[in-house]
């Protein structure tokens, strides 16, 4: 839950610290604005074009907003998976949430590999 006590200056600084803002400031502001407007219009998951020709369904909240803003919730993790995964390998995505690394892994290991995704939820 965001801290509502932050002043405007602190919020602006947080935005300026984001990698996607440093690369494309106007795009970053637009994406954040559109994310909020979109969720006021509907509660259904949002199917968006994503990496490597894939589409991903983004739920409201959690790391899904980061995926929409910057491509991945944790870009360093995505870079590591891209570097390590090869066709024919097996990936276990434990804590898969909405499947951003599941999809990336499936694309990387291909038809000869396997991806097992688990989201433990009591």
Short mmCIF file of N, CA and C in Angstrom, two decimals:
data_model
loop_
_atom_site.label_atom_id
_atom_site.label_comp_id
_atom_site.label_asym_id
_atom_site.label_seq_id
_atom_site.Cartn_x
_atom_site.Cartn_y
_atom_site.Cartn_z
N UNK A 1 0.85 -1.17 0.00
CA UNK A 1 0.00 0.00 0.00
C UNK A 1 0.90 1.23 0.00
N UNK A 2 0.71 2.15 -0.95
CA UNK A 2 1.54 3.34 -0.99
C UNK A 2 1.35 4.21 0.25
N UNK A 3 2.39 4.89 0.62
CA UNK A 3 2.34 5.79 1.77
C UNK A 3 1.69 7.09 1.33
N UNK A 4 0.49 7.37 1.82
CA UNK A 4 -0.26 8.57 1.43
C UNK A 4 0.32 9.83 2.06
N UNK A 5 1.26 9.68 3.01
CA UNK A 5 1.82 10.84 3.69
C UNK A 5 2.99 11.46 2.92
N UNK A 6 3.42 10.83 1.84
CA UNK A 6 4.53 11.38 1.08
C UNK A 6 4.11 12.69 0.44
N UNK A 7 5.00 13.65 0.46
CA UNK A 7 4.72 14.91 -0.20
C UNK A 7 4.91 14.79 -1.70
N UNK A 8 4.50 15.81 -2.40
CA UNK A 8 4.61 15.83 -3.86
C UNK A 8 6.06 15.68 -4.29
N UNK A 9 6.97 16.36 -3.61
CA UNK A 9 8.39 16.29 -3.96
C UNK A 9 8.91 14.86 -3.84
N UNK A 10 8.51 14.16 -2.80
CA UNK A 10 8.95 12.77 -2.61
C UNK A 10 8.37 11.87 -3.70
N UNK A 11 7.11 12.09 -4.07
CA UNK A 11 6.50 11.29 -5.14
C UNK A 11 7.19 11.53 -6.48
N UNK A 12 7.51 12.79 -6.76
CA UNK A 12 8.22 13.11 -8.00
C UNK A 12 9.60 12.46 -7.99
N UNK A 13 10.28 12.48 -6.86
CA UNK A 13 11.60 11.86 -6.78
C UNK A 13 11.52 10.35 -6.98
N UNK A 14 10.50 9.71 -6.40
CA UNK A 14 10.32 8.27 -6.61
C UNK A 14 10.13 7.96 -8.09
N UNK A 15 9.34 8.76 -8.77
CA UNK A 15 9.12 8.57 -10.20
C UNK A 15 10.43 8.77 -10.97
N UNK A 16 11.17 9.80 -10.63
CA UNK A 16 12.43 10.07 -11.33
C UNK A 16 13.46 8.97 -11.12
N UNK A 17 13.35 8.23 -10.03
CA UNK A 17 14.29 7.14 -9.74
C UNK A 17 13.98 5.86 -10.53
N UNK A 18 12.81 5.77 -11.13
CA UNK A 18 12.41 4.56 -11.85
C UNK A 18 13.16 4.46 -13.18
N UNK A 19 13.67 3.27 -13.52
CA UNK A 19 14.42 3.11 -14.77
C UNK A 19 13.61 3.48 -16.01
N UNK A 20 12.32 3.13 -16.03
CA UNK A 20 11.52 3.45 -17.21
C UNK A 20 11.34 4.96 -17.37
N UNK A 21 11.28 5.68 -16.27
CA UNK A 21 11.16 7.14 -16.34
C UNK A 21 12.45 7.76 -16.87
N UNK A 22 13.59 7.24 -16.42
CA UNK A 22 14.86 7.78 -16.89
C UNK A 22 15.04 7.58 -18.39
N UNK A 23 14.52 6.46 -18.92
CA UNK A 23 14.64 6.19 -20.36
C UNK A 23 13.66 7.03 -21.17
N UNK A 24 12.38 7.05 -20.78
CA UNK A 24 11.32 7.72 -21.54
C UNK A 24 10.34 8.38 -20.58
N UNK A 25 10.63 9.59 -20.11
CA UNK A 25 9.78 10.22 -19.09
C UNK A 25 8.31 10.37 -19.49
N UNK A 26 8.04 10.86 -20.68
CA UNK A 26 6.65 11.05 -21.08
C UNK A 26 5.90 9.73 -21.18
N UNK A 27 6.56 8.73 -21.73
CA UNK A 27 5.94 7.41 -21.82
C UNK A 27 5.64 6.86 -20.43
N UNK A 28 6.56 7.04 -19.50
CA UNK A 28 6.37 6.54 -18.13
C UNK A 28 5.18 7.22 -17.47
N UNK A 29 5.05 8.51 -17.64
CA UNK A 29 3.91 9.23 -17.06
C UNK A 29 2.61 8.77 -17.72
N UNK A 30 2.63 8.63 -19.04
CA UNK A 30 1.43 8.18 -19.77
C UNK A 30 1.00 6.80 -19.29
N UNK A 31 1.95 5.87 -19.17
CA UNK A 31 1.60 4.51 -18.77
C UNK A 31 1.00 4.48 -17.36
N UNK A 32 1.55 5.23 -16.45
CA UNK A 32 1.01 5.27 -15.09
C UNK A 32 -0.40 5.87 -15.07
N UNK A 33 -0.59 6.91 -15.85
CA UNK A 33 -1.92 7.53 -15.93
C UNK A 33 -2.92 6.57 -16.54
N UNK A 34 -2.55 5.96 -17.67
CA UNK A 34 -3.46 5.05 -18.35
C UNK A 34 -3.77 3.83 -17.47
N UNK A 35 -2.81 3.31 -16.73
CA UNK A 35 -3.03 2.18 -15.83
C UNK A 35 -4.15 2.51 -14.85
N UNK A 36 -4.08 3.68 -14.25
CA UNK A 36 -5.09 4.06 -13.26
C UNK A 36 -6.46 4.30 -13.90
N UNK A 37 -6.50 4.96 -15.05
CA UNK A 37 -7.76 5.20 -15.75
C UNK A 37 -8.39 3.88 -16.16
N UNK A 38 -7.60 2.99 -16.71
CA UNK A 38 -8.11 1.71 -17.19
C UNK A 38 -8.78 0.93 -16.07
N UNK A 39 -8.18 0.91 -14.89
CA UNK A 39 -8.75 0.15 -13.77
C UNK A 39 -9.98 0.82 -13.18
N UNK A 40 -10.19 2.08 -13.44
CA UNK A 40 -11.44 2.73 -13.03
C UNK A 40 -12.58 2.36 -13.98
N UNK A 41 -12.23 1.98 -15.21
CA UNK A 41 -13.23 1.63 -16.21
C UNK A 41 -13.69 0.18 -16.12
N UNK A 42 -12.80 -0.72 -15.72
CA UNK A 42 -13.15 -2.14 -15.66
C UNK A 42 -12.29 -2.85 -14.63
N UNK A 43 -12.76 -3.99 -14.16
CA UNK A 43 -12.01 -4.79 -13.18
C UNK A 43 -11.44 -6.06 -13.80
N UNK A 44 -11.71 -6.29 -15.08
CA UNK A 44 -11.21 -7.51 -15.72
C UNK A 44 -9.70 -7.42 -15.95
N UNK A 45 -8.99 -8.56 -15.88
CA UNK A 45 -7.56 -8.53 -16.21
C UNK A 45 -7.35 -7.93 -17.60
N UNK A 46 -6.22 -7.31 -17.77
CA UNK A 46 -5.92 -6.56 -18.98
C UNK A 46 -4.95 -7.37 -19.83
N UNK A 47 -5.35 -7.77 -21.02
CA UNK A 47 -4.50 -8.52 -21.94
C UNK A 47 -3.70 -7.53 -22.77
N UNK A 48 -2.38 -7.54 -22.59
CA UNK A 48 -1.53 -6.56 -23.28
C UNK A 48 -0.44 -7.27 -24.09
N UNK A 49 -0.01 -6.61 -25.16
CA UNK A 49 1.14 -7.10 -25.93
C UNK A 49 2.37 -7.01 -25.03
N UNK A 50 3.23 -8.02 -25.14
CA UNK A 50 4.35 -8.11 -24.21
C UNK A 50 5.61 -8.44 -24.97
N UNK A 51 6.56 -9.10 -24.38
CA UNK A 51 7.85 -9.41 -24.98
C UNK A 51 7.77 -10.59 -25.94
N UNK A 52 8.65 -10.56 -26.93
CA UNK A 52 8.86 -11.68 -27.85
C UNK A 52 7.57 -12.16 -28.50
N UNK A 53 6.67 -11.24 -28.80
CA UNK A 53 5.43 -11.58 -29.48
C UNK A 53 4.37 -12.20 -28.58
N UNK A 54 4.60 -12.24 -27.29
CA UNK A 54 3.64 -12.82 -26.35
C UNK A 54 2.65 -11.76 -25.89
N UNK A 55 1.54 -12.22 -25.35
CA UNK A 55 0.56 -11.36 -24.69
C UNK A 55 0.41 -11.87 -23.27
N UNK A 56 0.18 -10.97 -22.34
CA UNK A 56 0.06 -11.35 -20.93
C UNK A 56 -1.17 -10.68 -20.33
N UNK A 57 -1.88 -11.42 -19.49
CA UNK A 57 -3.05 -10.89 -18.78
C UNK A 57 -2.58 -10.32 -17.45
N UNK A 58 -2.76 -9.02 -17.27
CA UNK A 58 -2.30 -8.34 -16.06
C UNK A 58 -3.48 -8.07 -15.13
N UNK A 59 -3.41 -8.61 -13.90
CA UNK A 59 -4.45 -8.29 -12.92
C UNK A 59 -4.17 -6.92 -12.32
N UNK A 60 -5.15 -6.39 -11.62
CA UNK A 60 -4.95 -5.11 -10.94
C UNK A 60 -4.05 -5.33 -9.73
N UNK A 61 -3.13 -4.43 -9.52
CA UNK A 61 -2.33 -4.44 -8.31
C UNK A 61 -1.10 -5.31 -8.36
N UNK A 62 -0.37 -5.27 -7.26
CA UNK A 62 0.84 -6.04 -7.13
C UNK A 62 1.88 -5.67 -8.18
N UNK A 63 2.70 -6.63 -8.55
CA UNK A 63 3.75 -6.36 -9.52
C UNK A 63 3.24 -6.19 -10.95
N UNK A 64 1.95 -6.42 -11.19
CA UNK A 64 1.42 -6.27 -12.55
C UNK A 64 1.62 -4.86 -13.08
N UNK A 65 1.47 -3.86 -12.22
CA UNK A 65 1.69 -2.48 -12.66
C UNK A 65 3.12 -2.29 -13.14
N UNK A 66 4.09 -2.87 -12.42
CA UNK A 66 5.48 -2.76 -12.85
C UNK A 66 5.71 -3.42 -14.20
N UNK A 67 5.04 -4.54 -14.43
CA UNK A 67 5.16 -5.21 -15.73
C UNK A 67 4.65 -4.28 -16.83
N UNK A 68 3.54 -3.62 -16.58
CA UNK A 68 3.00 -2.69 -17.57
C UNK A 68 3.92 -1.47 -17.74
N UNK A 69 4.45 -0.94 -16.64
CA UNK A 69 5.28 0.26 -16.72
C UNK A 69 6.62 0.00 -17.40
N UNK A 70 7.30 -1.09 -16.98
CA UNK A 70 8.69 -1.26 -17.39
C UNK A 70 8.99 -2.59 -18.07
N UNK A 71 8.00 -3.42 -18.30
CA UNK A 71 8.22 -4.67 -19.03
C UNK A 71 8.29 -5.90 -18.14
N UNK A 72 8.92 -5.78 -16.98
CA UNK A 72 9.00 -6.87 -16.00
C UNK A 72 8.93 -6.26 -14.61
N UNK A 73 8.44 -7.05 -13.65
CA UNK A 73 8.44 -6.54 -12.27
C UNK A 73 9.86 -6.46 -11.74
N UNK A 74 10.71 -7.38 -12.17
CA UNK A 74 12.12 -7.39 -11.77
C UNK A 74 12.96 -7.60 -13.02
N UNK A 75 13.36 -6.53 -13.71
CA UNK A 75 14.10 -6.67 -14.97
C UNK A 75 15.39 -7.48 -14.84
N UNK A 76 16.09 -7.39 -13.70
CA UNK A 76 17.32 -8.15 -13.53
C UNK A 76 17.05 -9.65 -13.54
N UNK A 77 15.94 -10.07 -12.93
CA UNK A 77 15.56 -11.48 -12.95
C UNK A 77 15.26 -11.94 -14.36
N UNK A 78 14.55 -11.13 -15.11
CA UNK A 78 14.24 -11.46 -16.51
C UNK A 78 15.52 -11.58 -17.33
N UNK A 79 16.46 -10.66 -17.13
CA UNK A 79 17.74 -10.73 -17.85
C UNK A 79 18.50 -12.00 -17.52
N UNK A 80 18.47 -12.41 -16.25
CA UNK A 80 19.14 -13.64 -15.84
C UNK A 80 18.50 -14.86 -16.51
N UNK A 81 17.18 -14.92 -16.50
CA UNK A 81 16.50 -16.04 -17.15
C UNK A 81 16.80 -16.08 -18.64
N UNK A 82 16.80 -14.93 -19.28
CA UNK A 82 17.12 -14.88 -20.72
C UNK A 82 18.53 -15.41 -20.99
N UNK A 83 19.45 -15.10 -20.09
CA UNK A 83 20.84 -15.54 -20.28
C UNK A 83 21.01 -17.03 -20.00
N UNK A 84 20.27 -17.58 -19.04
CA UNK A 84 20.49 -18.96 -18.61
C UNK A 84 19.65 -20.00 -19.35
N UNK A 85 18.40 -19.68 -19.65
CA UNK A 85 17.50 -20.69 -20.20
C UNK A 85 17.80 -20.97 -21.67
N UNK A 86 17.86 -22.26 -21.98
CA UNK A 86 18.13 -22.72 -23.35
C UNK A 86 17.04 -23.71 -23.75
N UNK A 87 16.85 -23.92 -25.05
CA UNK A 87 15.86 -24.91 -25.50
C UNK A 87 16.12 -26.27 -24.85
N UNK A 88 15.04 -26.93 -24.44
CA UNK A 88 15.12 -28.25 -23.84
C UNK A 88 15.28 -28.27 -22.33
N UNK A 89 15.49 -27.13 -21.71
CA UNK A 89 15.66 -27.08 -20.26
C UNK A 89 14.31 -27.17 -19.56
N UNK A 90 14.37 -27.36 -18.23
CA UNK A 90 13.17 -27.41 -17.39
C UNK A 90 13.24 -26.23 -16.41
N UNK A 91 12.12 -25.52 -16.28
CA UNK A 91 12.04 -24.38 -15.36
C UNK A 91 10.90 -24.63 -14.39
N UNK A 92 11.16 -24.41 -13.09
CA UNK A 92 10.10 -24.43 -12.08
C UNK A 92 9.93 -22.99 -11.60
N UNK A 93 8.77 -22.42 -11.87
CA UNK A 93 8.46 -21.05 -11.44
C UNK A 93 7.58 -21.16 -10.20
N UNK A 94 8.21 -21.13 -9.03
CA UNK A 94 7.50 -21.27 -7.76
C UNK A 94 7.19 -19.87 -7.24
N UNK A 95 5.91 -19.60 -7.07
CA UNK A 95 5.46 -18.25 -6.76
C UNK A 95 5.21 -17.50 -8.05
N UNK A 96 4.58 -18.19 -8.99
CA UNK A 96 4.43 -17.69 -10.36
C UNK A 96 3.52 -16.47 -10.49
N UNK A 97 2.68 -16.23 -9.50
CA UNK A 97 1.72 -15.12 -9.52
C UNK A 97 0.93 -15.15 -10.82
N UNK A 98 1.07 -14.17 -11.69
CA UNK A 98 0.29 -14.15 -12.94
C UNK A 98 1.10 -14.64 -14.13
N UNK A 99 2.33 -15.13 -13.90
CA UNK A 99 3.05 -15.88 -14.91
C UNK A 99 4.01 -15.13 -15.81
N UNK A 100 4.53 -13.98 -15.38
CA UNK A 100 5.43 -13.27 -16.28
C UNK A 100 6.69 -14.09 -16.58
N UNK A 101 7.27 -14.75 -15.57
CA UNK A 101 8.47 -15.55 -15.81
C UNK A 101 8.11 -16.92 -16.39
N UNK A 102 6.90 -17.39 -16.12
CA UNK A 102 6.42 -18.62 -16.74
C UNK A 102 6.37 -18.45 -18.26
N UNK A 103 5.81 -17.35 -18.72
CA UNK A 103 5.72 -17.09 -20.16
C UNK A 103 7.10 -16.91 -20.78
N UNK A 104 7.95 -16.13 -20.12
CA UNK A 104 9.31 -15.93 -20.63
C UNK A 104 10.04 -17.27 -20.70
N UNK A 105 9.92 -18.07 -19.64
CA UNK A 105 10.58 -19.37 -19.61
C UNK A 105 10.07 -20.29 -20.70
N UNK A 106 8.76 -20.32 -20.91
CA UNK A 106 8.19 -21.18 -21.95
C UNK A 106 8.72 -20.79 -23.32
N UNK A 107 8.84 -19.51 -23.57
CA UNK A 107 9.37 -19.05 -24.86
C UNK A 107 10.82 -19.48 -25.01
N UNK A 108 11.60 -19.41 -23.92
CA UNK A 108 13.03 -19.73 -23.99
C UNK A 108 13.31 -21.23 -24.10
N UNK A 109 12.58 -22.06 -23.35
CA UNK A 109 12.87 -23.50 -23.39
C UNK A 109 12.23 -24.18 -24.59
N UNK A 110 11.24 -23.55 -25.18
CA UNK A 110 10.65 -24.05 -26.41
C UNK A 110 9.86 -25.34 -26.25
N UNK A 111 9.54 -25.95 -27.38
CA UNK A 111 8.73 -27.16 -27.40
C UNK A 111 9.43 -28.37 -26.79
N UNK A 112 10.75 -28.35 -26.73
CA UNK A 112 11.48 -29.49 -26.18
C UNK A 112 11.72 -29.37 -24.69
N UNK A 113 11.41 -28.23 -24.10
CA UNK A 113 11.59 -28.03 -22.67
C UNK A 113 10.28 -28.13 -21.92
N UNK A 114 10.36 -27.86 -20.62
CA UNK A 114 9.18 -27.90 -19.76
C UNK A 114 9.21 -26.71 -18.80
N UNK A 115 8.01 -26.21 -18.50
CA UNK A 115 7.86 -25.17 -17.49
C UNK A 115 6.77 -25.61 -16.53
N UNK A 116 7.09 -25.61 -15.25
CA UNK A 116 6.13 -25.97 -14.20
C UNK A 116 5.92 -24.72 -13.34
N UNK A 117 4.70 -24.20 -13.34
CA UNK A 117 4.40 -22.97 -12.61
C UNK A 117 3.50 -23.28 -11.43
N UNK A 118 3.88 -22.75 -10.27
CA UNK A 118 3.12 -22.96 -9.04
C UNK A 118 2.88 -21.61 -8.37
N UNK A 119 1.66 -21.41 -7.93
CA UNK A 119 1.35 -20.23 -7.12
C UNK A 119 0.66 -20.72 -5.86
N UNK A 120 1.43 -20.96 -4.79
CA UNK A 120 0.83 -21.44 -3.55
C UNK A 120 -0.09 -20.37 -2.97
N UNK A 121 -1.33 -20.73 -2.79
CA UNK A 121 -2.32 -19.80 -2.26
C UNK A 121 -3.26 -20.59 -1.35
N UNK A 122 -3.22 -20.30 -0.04
CA UNK A 122 -4.01 -21.13 0.88
C UNK A 122 -5.46 -21.12 0.63
#
